[in-house]
Amino acid sequence: MPLRRPDYIEQGVYHVYNRGVARLPIFLHADDYNDFRDILTYLLKGIPSKKDAILPVPKDKPYLPVTYKADPLSNGLFRSSVDLIAYCLMPNHFHLLFQVKKVEVKVEKPAGRIASFQALPELVRRLCITYGHKFNSRYRRTGAVYQGRFRVKPVPNDSNLLQVARYIHLNPVVAGLVKKPEQWPNSDYHDYVLSGRIASFQITNSNLLLSYFRTKRVGYREFVEAPINEIESEILGKYFTDQNEKLEGSHPSM
């Protein structure tokens, strides 16, 4: 059965996820995780040209990956249309939580032609294609990187939003990769809970999730790391009605 794409609405929240073909890893090295984040930064925030950079450019890394040159109009293209709320990159899959600010994006093409497309699916399409090209090039491989098209699931209410964010940030703990979620370097959980942290790139907008907690970062940490009760488990279980949607088995209560 083909996947049904959701109807996108302004201020709507959507959980985007996919895994490697045949459940194979899509991140083999720290550079792979960094590439994926760099591409997200490029699309969501924009990266200045080398001559316009405020911070020094690292000598051991080109400022703009070669693949970006094939798509220069994507630099910061989704800055005003999509916010990233939370993410976690796992060895063979990824989770991204987005809020849509504008449903459509318009781009001026050569000769003055205007192209219009839905912001969120186009953002993820460009992200996956660009990363897939870099992954295949780095490891001298050909063929599919992902197991089919990425999945998009709307997050319908506040209860679901908080539970899905917690599910995303606890993924490395549930998988047995770390004992505490902030120990996993390939998510934004540490940016949420470590007060005063300055990231080299800040691609997550934390305002929405933290607005639910009076004590902000402290409150969110307590929520994520507290035992999941029966009601919360039921909420998350109903959200993931299709067992295949959970990618790697159970949610944290199981």
mmCIF file of C-alpha atoms in Angstrom:
data_model
loop_
_atom_site.group_PDB
_atom_site.id
_atom_site.type_symbol
_atom_site.label_atom_id
_atom_site.label_comp_id
_atom_site.label_asym_id
_atom_site.label_seq_id
_atom_site.Cartn_x
_atom_site.Cartn_y
_atom_site.Cartn_z
ATOM 1 C CA MET A 1 0.000 0.000 0.000
ATOM 2 C CA PRO A 2 1.497 3.388 -0.970
ATOM 3 C CA LEU A 3 2.226 5.839 1.810
ATOM 4 C CA ARG A 4 -0.364 8.572 2.182
ATOM 5 C CA ARG A 5 1.184 11.997 2.588
ATOM 6 C CA PRO A 6 -0.421 14.220 5.240
ATOM 7 C CA ASP A 7 -2.138 17.523 4.626
ATOM 8 C CA TYR A 8 0.328 20.171 5.773
ATOM 9 C CA ILE A 9 -0.963 23.134 7.788
ATOM 10 C CA GLU A 10 0.719 26.202 9.225
ATOM 11 C CA GLN A 11 1.958 25.627 12.801
ATOM 12 C CA GLY A 12 1.450 21.894 12.290
ATOM 13 C CA VAL A 13 4.053 19.541 13.781
ATOM 14 C CA TYR A 14 5.320 16.507 11.855
ATOM 15 C CA HIS A 15 7.537 13.554 12.725
ATOM 16 C CA VAL A 16 9.794 12.576 9.805
ATOM 17 C CA TYR A 17 11.806 9.371 9.847
ATOM 18 C CA ASN A 18 13.484 6.760 7.686
ATOM 19 C CA ARG A 19 16.068 4.000 7.936
ATOM 20 C CA GLY A 20 18.765 2.442 5.808
ATOM 21 C CA VAL A 21 17.923 0.005 3.046
ATOM 22 C CA ALA A 22 17.741 -3.545 4.444
ATOM 23 C CA ARG A 23 18.236 -1.921 7.875
ATOM 24 C CA LEU A 24 21.871 -1.248 7.026
ATOM 25 C CA PRO A 25 23.699 1.671 8.679
ATOM 26 C CA ILE A 26 23.411 5.080 7.065
ATOM 27 C CA PHE A 27 25.955 6.626 9.453
ATOM 28 C CA LEU A 28 29.276 4.807 9.658
ATOM 29 C CA HIS A 29 31.568 7.532 10.953
ATOM 30 C CA ALA A 30 31.374 10.811 12.869
ATOM 31 C CA ASP A 31 31.850 12.633 9.553
ATOM 32 C CA ASP A 32 28.588 11.123 8.291
ATOM 33 C CA TYR A 33 26.602 12.503 11.223
ATOM 34 C CA ASN A 34 28.300 15.870 10.738
ATOM 35 C CA ASP A 35 27.471 15.895 7.029
ATOM 36 C CA PHE A 36 23.794 15.244 7.727
ATOM 37 C CA ARG A 37 23.690 18.106 10.239
ATOM 38 C CA ASP A 38 25.618 20.387 7.900
ATOM 39 C CA ILE A 39 23.071 19.789 5.152
ATOM 40 C CA LEU A 40 20.229 20.522 7.587
ATOM 41 C CA THR A 41 21.993 23.732 8.578
ATOM 42 C CA TYR A 42 22.457 24.684 4.939
ATOM 43 C CA LEU A 43 18.772 24.180 4.154
ATOM 44 C CA LEU A 44 17.235 25.551 7.358
ATOM 45 C CA LYS A 45 19.553 28.381 8.359
ATOM 46 C CA GLY A 46 21.867 29.002 5.441
ATOM 47 C CA ILE A 47 25.647 28.977 5.414
ATOM 48 C CA PRO A 48 27.478 32.136 4.340
ATOM 49 C CA SER A 49 30.076 32.030 1.628
ATOM 50 C CA LYS A 50 33.623 31.627 2.856
ATOM 51 C CA LYS A 51 34.409 35.309 2.310
ATOM 52 C CA ASP A 52 31.331 36.367 4.333
ATOM 53 C CA ALA A 53 31.858 33.967 7.251
ATOM 54 C CA ILE A 54 31.995 35.598 10.688
ATOM 55 C CA LEU A 55 33.813 32.677 12.327
ATOM 56 C CA PRO A 56 37.112 31.306 10.994
ATOM 57 C CA VAL A 57 36.724 28.477 8.519
ATOM 58 C CA PRO A 58 38.240 25.188 9.807
ATOM 59 C CA LYS A 59 41.325 24.326 7.775
ATOM 60 C CA ASP A 60 40.549 20.613 7.825
ATOM 61 C CA LYS A 61 37.104 20.965 6.239
ATOM 62 C CA PRO A 62 35.858 22.795 3.151
ATOM 63 C CA TYR A 63 33.314 25.408 4.137
ATOM 64 C CA LEU A 64 30.732 24.299 1.627
ATOM 65 C CA PRO A 65 30.627 20.624 0.644
ATOM 66 C CA VAL A 66 30.986 20.101 -3.083
ATOM 67 C CA THR A 67 27.456 18.768 -3.424
ATOM 68 C CA TYR A 68 26.002 22.127 -2.411
ATOM 69 C CA LYS A 69 27.395 23.738 -5.544
ATOM 70 C CA ALA A 70 24.874 21.753 -7.565
ATOM 71 C CA ASP A 71 22.011 23.314 -5.585
ATOM 72 C CA PRO A 72 23.081 26.858 -4.636
ATOM 73 C CA LEU A 73 19.489 28.142 -4.422
ATOM 74 C CA SER A 74 18.839 25.885 -1.408
ATOM 75 C CA ASN A 75 21.109 27.881 0.916
ATOM 76 C CA GLY A 76 18.734 28.967 3.690
ATOM 77 C CA LEU A 77 15.765 28.315 1.425
ATOM 78 C CA PHE A 78 13.557 26.996 4.255
ATOM 79 C CA ARG A 79 14.607 29.533 6.889
ATOM 80 C CA SER A 80 11.189 31.183 7.104
ATOM 81 C CA SER A 81 9.002 28.156 6.379
ATOM 82 C CA VAL A 82 10.142 25.261 8.622
ATOM 83 C CA ASP A 83 11.520 24.951 12.172
ATOM 84 C CA LEU A 84 13.367 21.894 13.439
ATOM 85 C CA ILE A 85 12.079 21.078 16.935
ATOM 86 C CA ALA A 86 14.062 17.943 17.785
ATOM 87 C CA TYR A 87 16.237 15.360 16.105
ATOM 88 C CA CYS A 88 18.159 12.163 16.738
ATOM 89 C CA LEU A 89 20.457 10.426 14.273
ATOM 90 C CA MET A 90 20.929 6.714 14.954
ATOM 91 C CA PRO A 91 23.335 4.356 13.177
ATOM 92 C CA ASN A 92 20.718 3.006 10.766
ATOM 93 C CA HIS A 93 17.881 5.532 10.950
ATOM 94 C CA PHE A 94 16.946 9.102 11.799
ATOM 95 C CA HIS A 95 14.135 10.984 13.529
ATOM 96 C CA LEU A 96 13.327 14.630 12.790
ATOM 97 C CA LEU A 97 10.535 16.665 14.399
ATOM 98 C CA PHE A 98 9.475 19.753 12.443
ATOM 99 C CA GLN A 99 6.972 22.589 12.748
ATOM 100 C CA VAL A 100 5.687 24.117 9.526
ATOM 101 C CA LYS A 101 5.536 27.918 9.523
ATOM 102 C CA LYS A 102 4.608 28.277 5.846
ATOM 103 C CA VAL A 103 3.114 25.457 3.833
ATOM 104 C CA GLU A 104 4.552 26.585 0.491
ATOM 105 C CA VAL A 105 7.857 28.030 -0.649
ATOM 106 C CA LYS A 106 8.344 30.006 -3.850
ATOM 107 C CA VAL A 107 11.664 30.181 -5.661
ATOM 108 C CA GLU A 108 12.623 32.329 -8.608
ATOM 109 C CA LYS A 109 14.123 30.182 -11.324
ATOM 110 C CA PRO A 110 16.236 31.337 -14.293
ATOM 111 C CA ALA A 111 14.459 33.659 -16.714
ATOM 112 C CA GLY A 112 12.224 34.898 -13.900
ATOM 113 C CA ARG A 113 10.070 31.784 -13.677
ATOM 114 C CA ILE A 114 8.557 31.180 -10.214
ATOM 115 C CA ALA A 115 8.461 27.649 -8.841
ATOM 116 C CA SER A 116 6.196 26.765 -5.908
ATOM 117 C CA PHE A 117 6.358 23.632 -3.756
ATOM 118 C CA GLN A 118 5.362 22.325 -0.319
ATOM 119 C CA ALA A 119 8.079 23.342 2.105
ATOM 120 C CA LEU A 120 8.472 20.352 4.438
ATOM 121 C CA PRO A 121 8.520 17.456 1.953
ATOM 122 C CA GLU A 122 10.797 19.444 -0.360
ATOM 123 C CA LEU A 123 13.186 20.182 2.513
ATOM 124 C CA VAL A 124 13.399 16.501 3.458
ATOM 125 C CA ARG A 125 13.689 15.430 -0.179
ATOM 126 C CA ARG A 126 16.706 17.710 -0.722
ATOM 127 C CA LEU A 127 18.220 16.636 2.588
ATOM 128 C CA CYS A 128 17.954 12.927 1.784
ATOM 129 C CA ILE A 129 19.160 13.250 -1.802
ATOM 130 C CA THR A 130 22.167 15.378 -0.886
ATOM 131 C CA TYR A 131 23.179 13.175 2.026
ATOM 132 C CA GLY A 132 22.646 10.018 -0.031
ATOM 133 C CA HIS A 133 24.964 11.324 -2.748
ATOM 134 C CA LYS A 134 27.651 12.191 -0.205
ATOM 135 C CA PHE A 135 27.318 8.816 1.537
ATOM 136 C CA ASN A 136 27.620 6.853 -1.710
ATOM 137 C CA SER A 137 30.528 8.982 -2.867
ATOM 138 C CA ARG A 138 32.433 8.640 0.418
ATOM 139 C CA TYR A 139 32.116 4.858 0.540
ATOM 140 C CA ARG A 140 32.333 4.301 -3.234
ATOM 141 C CA ARG A 141 29.017 2.536 -3.368
ATOM 142 C CA THR A 142 25.975 2.713 -5.641
ATOM 143 C CA GLY A 143 22.288 2.099 -5.173
ATOM 144 C CA ALA A 144 19.682 3.047 -2.603
ATOM 145 C CA VAL A 145 20.729 4.400 0.779
ATOM 146 C CA TYR A 146 17.260 4.460 2.380
ATOM 147 C CA GLN A 147 14.477 1.927 2.732
ATOM 148 C CA GLY A 148 12.015 3.616 0.424
ATOM 149 C CA ARG A 149 10.679 7.139 0.785
ATOM 150 C CA PHE A 150 10.844 8.922 4.099
ATOM 151 C CA ARG A 151 7.760 8.738 6.317
ATOM 152 C CA VAL A 152 5.870 11.739 7.656
ATOM 153 C CA LYS A 153 3.410 11.472 10.543
ATOM 154 C CA PRO A 154 1.442 14.460 11.898
ATOM 155 C CA VAL A 155 1.653 15.099 15.635
ATOM 156 C CA PRO A 156 -1.951 16.037 16.443
ATOM 157 C CA ASN A 157 -1.849 17.529 19.949
ATOM 158 C CA ASP A 158 0.288 18.678 22.876
ATOM 159 C CA SER A 159 0.311 15.286 24.592
ATOM 160 C CA ASN A 160 1.555 13.573 21.468
ATOM 161 C CA LEU A 161 4.147 16.300 20.869
ATOM 162 C CA LEU A 162 5.778 15.857 24.260
ATOM 163 C CA GLN A 163 5.711 12.058 24.083
ATOM 164 C CA VAL A 164 7.156 11.948 20.557
ATOM 165 C CA ALA A 165 9.930 14.396 21.497
ATOM 166 C CA ARG A 166 10.777 12.223 24.498
ATOM 167 C CA TYR A 167 10.692 9.099 22.331
ATOM 168 C CA ILE A 168 13.134 10.728 19.890
ATOM 169 C CA HIS A 169 15.556 11.858 22.573
ATOM 170 C CA LEU A 170 15.473 8.487 24.376
ATOM 171 C CA ASN A 171 16.203 6.457 21.241
ATOM 172 C CA PRO A 172 19.931 5.974 22.002
ATOM 173 C CA VAL A 173 19.149 4.897 25.577
ATOM 174 C CA VAL A 174 16.513 2.376 24.500
ATOM 175 C CA ALA A 175 18.940 1.003 21.900
ATOM 176 C CA GLY A 176 21.573 0.504 24.600
ATOM 177 C CA LEU A 177 24.077 2.873 22.996
ATOM 178 C CA VAL A 178 24.337 5.149 26.051
ATOM 179 C CA LYS A 179 23.038 5.216 29.615
ATOM 180 C CA LYS A 180 21.850 8.849 29.533
ATOM 181 C CA PRO A 181 20.368 10.691 26.539
ATOM 182 C CA GLU A 182 22.796 13.623 26.778
ATOM 183 C CA GLN A 183 25.689 11.199 26.261
ATOM 184 C CA TRP A 184 24.624 10.586 22.665
ATOM 185 C CA PRO A 185 26.400 13.205 20.516
ATOM 186 C CA ASN A 186 24.112 12.878 17.514
ATOM 187 C CA SER A 187 20.926 14.451 18.829
ATOM 188 C CA ASP A 188 19.981 17.888 20.079
ATOM 189 C CA TYR A 189 19.049 16.706 23.578
ATOM 190 C CA HIS A 190 22.205 18.201 25.075
ATOM 191 C CA ASP A 191 21.264 21.560 23.544
ATOM 192 C CA TYR A 192 17.922 21.357 25.364
ATOM 193 C CA VAL A 193 19.169 20.467 28.821
ATOM 194 C CA LEU A 194 22.641 21.974 29.183
ATOM 195 C CA SER A 195 22.136 25.587 30.228
ATOM 196 C CA GLY A 196 24.381 28.095 28.515
ATOM 197 C CA ARG A 197 25.597 25.611 25.921
ATOM 198 C CA ILE A 198 26.950 27.288 22.787
ATOM 199 C CA ALA A 199 26.730 25.052 19.739
ATOM 200 C CA SER A 200 28.840 25.605 16.648
ATOM 201 C CA PHE A 201 25.569 25.488 14.758
ATOM 202 C CA GLN A 202 22.129 25.863 16.317
ATOM 203 C CA ILE A 203 19.596 24.305 14.005
ATOM 204 C CA THR A 204 16.921 23.468 16.588
ATOM 205 C CA ASN A 205 14.289 25.949 17.729
ATOM 206 C CA SER A 206 13.714 24.910 21.348
ATOM 207 C CA ASN A 207 11.039 27.496 22.183
ATOM 208 C CA LEU A 208 8.014 25.301 21.470
ATOM 209 C CA LEU A 209 8.993 22.329 23.651
ATOM 210 C CA LEU A 210 10.400 24.423 26.495
ATOM 211 C CA SER A 211 7.222 26.539 26.607
ATOM 212 C CA TYR A 212 5.417 23.592 28.238
ATOM 213 C CA PHE A 213 7.684 23.667 31.295
ATOM 214 C CA ARG A 214 7.805 26.377 33.944
ATOM 215 C CA THR A 215 11.447 25.617 34.690
ATOM 216 C CA LYS A 216 12.302 25.275 30.977
ATOM 217 C CA ARG A 217 15.473 23.151 30.580
ATOM 218 C CA VAL A 218 15.257 21.596 34.038
ATOM 219 C CA GLY A 219 11.605 20.729 33.525
ATOM 220 C CA TYR A 220 12.200 19.154 30.144
ATOM 221 C CA ARG A 221 15.074 17.030 31.451
ATOM 222 C CA GLU A 222 12.928 15.806 34.365
ATOM 223 C CA PHE A 223 10.118 14.947 31.955
ATOM 224 C CA VAL A 224 12.310 13.045 29.493
ATOM 225 C CA GLU A 225 14.248 11.082 32.099
ATOM 226 C CA ALA A 226 11.309 10.239 34.394
ATOM 227 C CA PRO A 227 9.799 6.722 34.200
ATOM 228 C CA ILE A 228 7.001 6.541 31.645
ATOM 229 C CA ASN A 229 3.647 5.857 33.275
ATOM 230 C CA GLU A 230 0.808 3.762 31.882
ATOM 231 C CA ILE A 231 -1.146 6.708 30.450
ATOM 232 C CA GLU A 232 1.913 8.115 28.679
ATOM 233 C CA SER A 233 2.742 4.681 27.305
ATOM 234 C CA GLU A 234 -0.792 4.367 25.958
ATOM 235 C CA ILE A 235 -0.579 7.784 24.273
ATOM 236 C CA LEU A 236 2.638 6.848 22.516
ATOM 237 C CA GLY A 237 1.392 3.379 21.661
ATOM 238 C CA LYS A 238 -1.708 4.801 19.954
ATOM 239 C CA TYR A 239 0.430 7.293 18.052
ATOM 240 C CA PHE A 240 2.542 4.472 16.626
ATOM 241 C CA THR A 241 -0.363 2.388 15.373
ATOM 242 C CA ASP A 242 1.788 0.678 12.758
ATOM 243 C CA GLN A 243 4.600 -1.293 14.400
ATOM 244 C CA ASN A 244 6.773 -0.737 11.343
ATOM 245 C CA GLU A 245 6.656 3.010 11.946
ATOM 246 C CA LYS A 246 8.735 2.641 15.097
ATOM 247 C CA LEU A 247 11.702 1.499 12.995
ATOM 248 C CA GLU A 248 13.659 -0.171 15.749
ATOM 249 C CA GLY A 249 11.097 -2.048 17.813
ATOM 250 C CA SER A 250 9.674 -0.723 21.042
ATOM 251 C CA HIS A 251 9.121 2.663 22.558
ATOM 252 C CA PRO A 252 10.801 3.389 25.913
ATOM 253 C CA SER A 253 8.164 1.755 28.088
ATOM 254 C CA MET A 254 8.523 -1.678 26.485
#
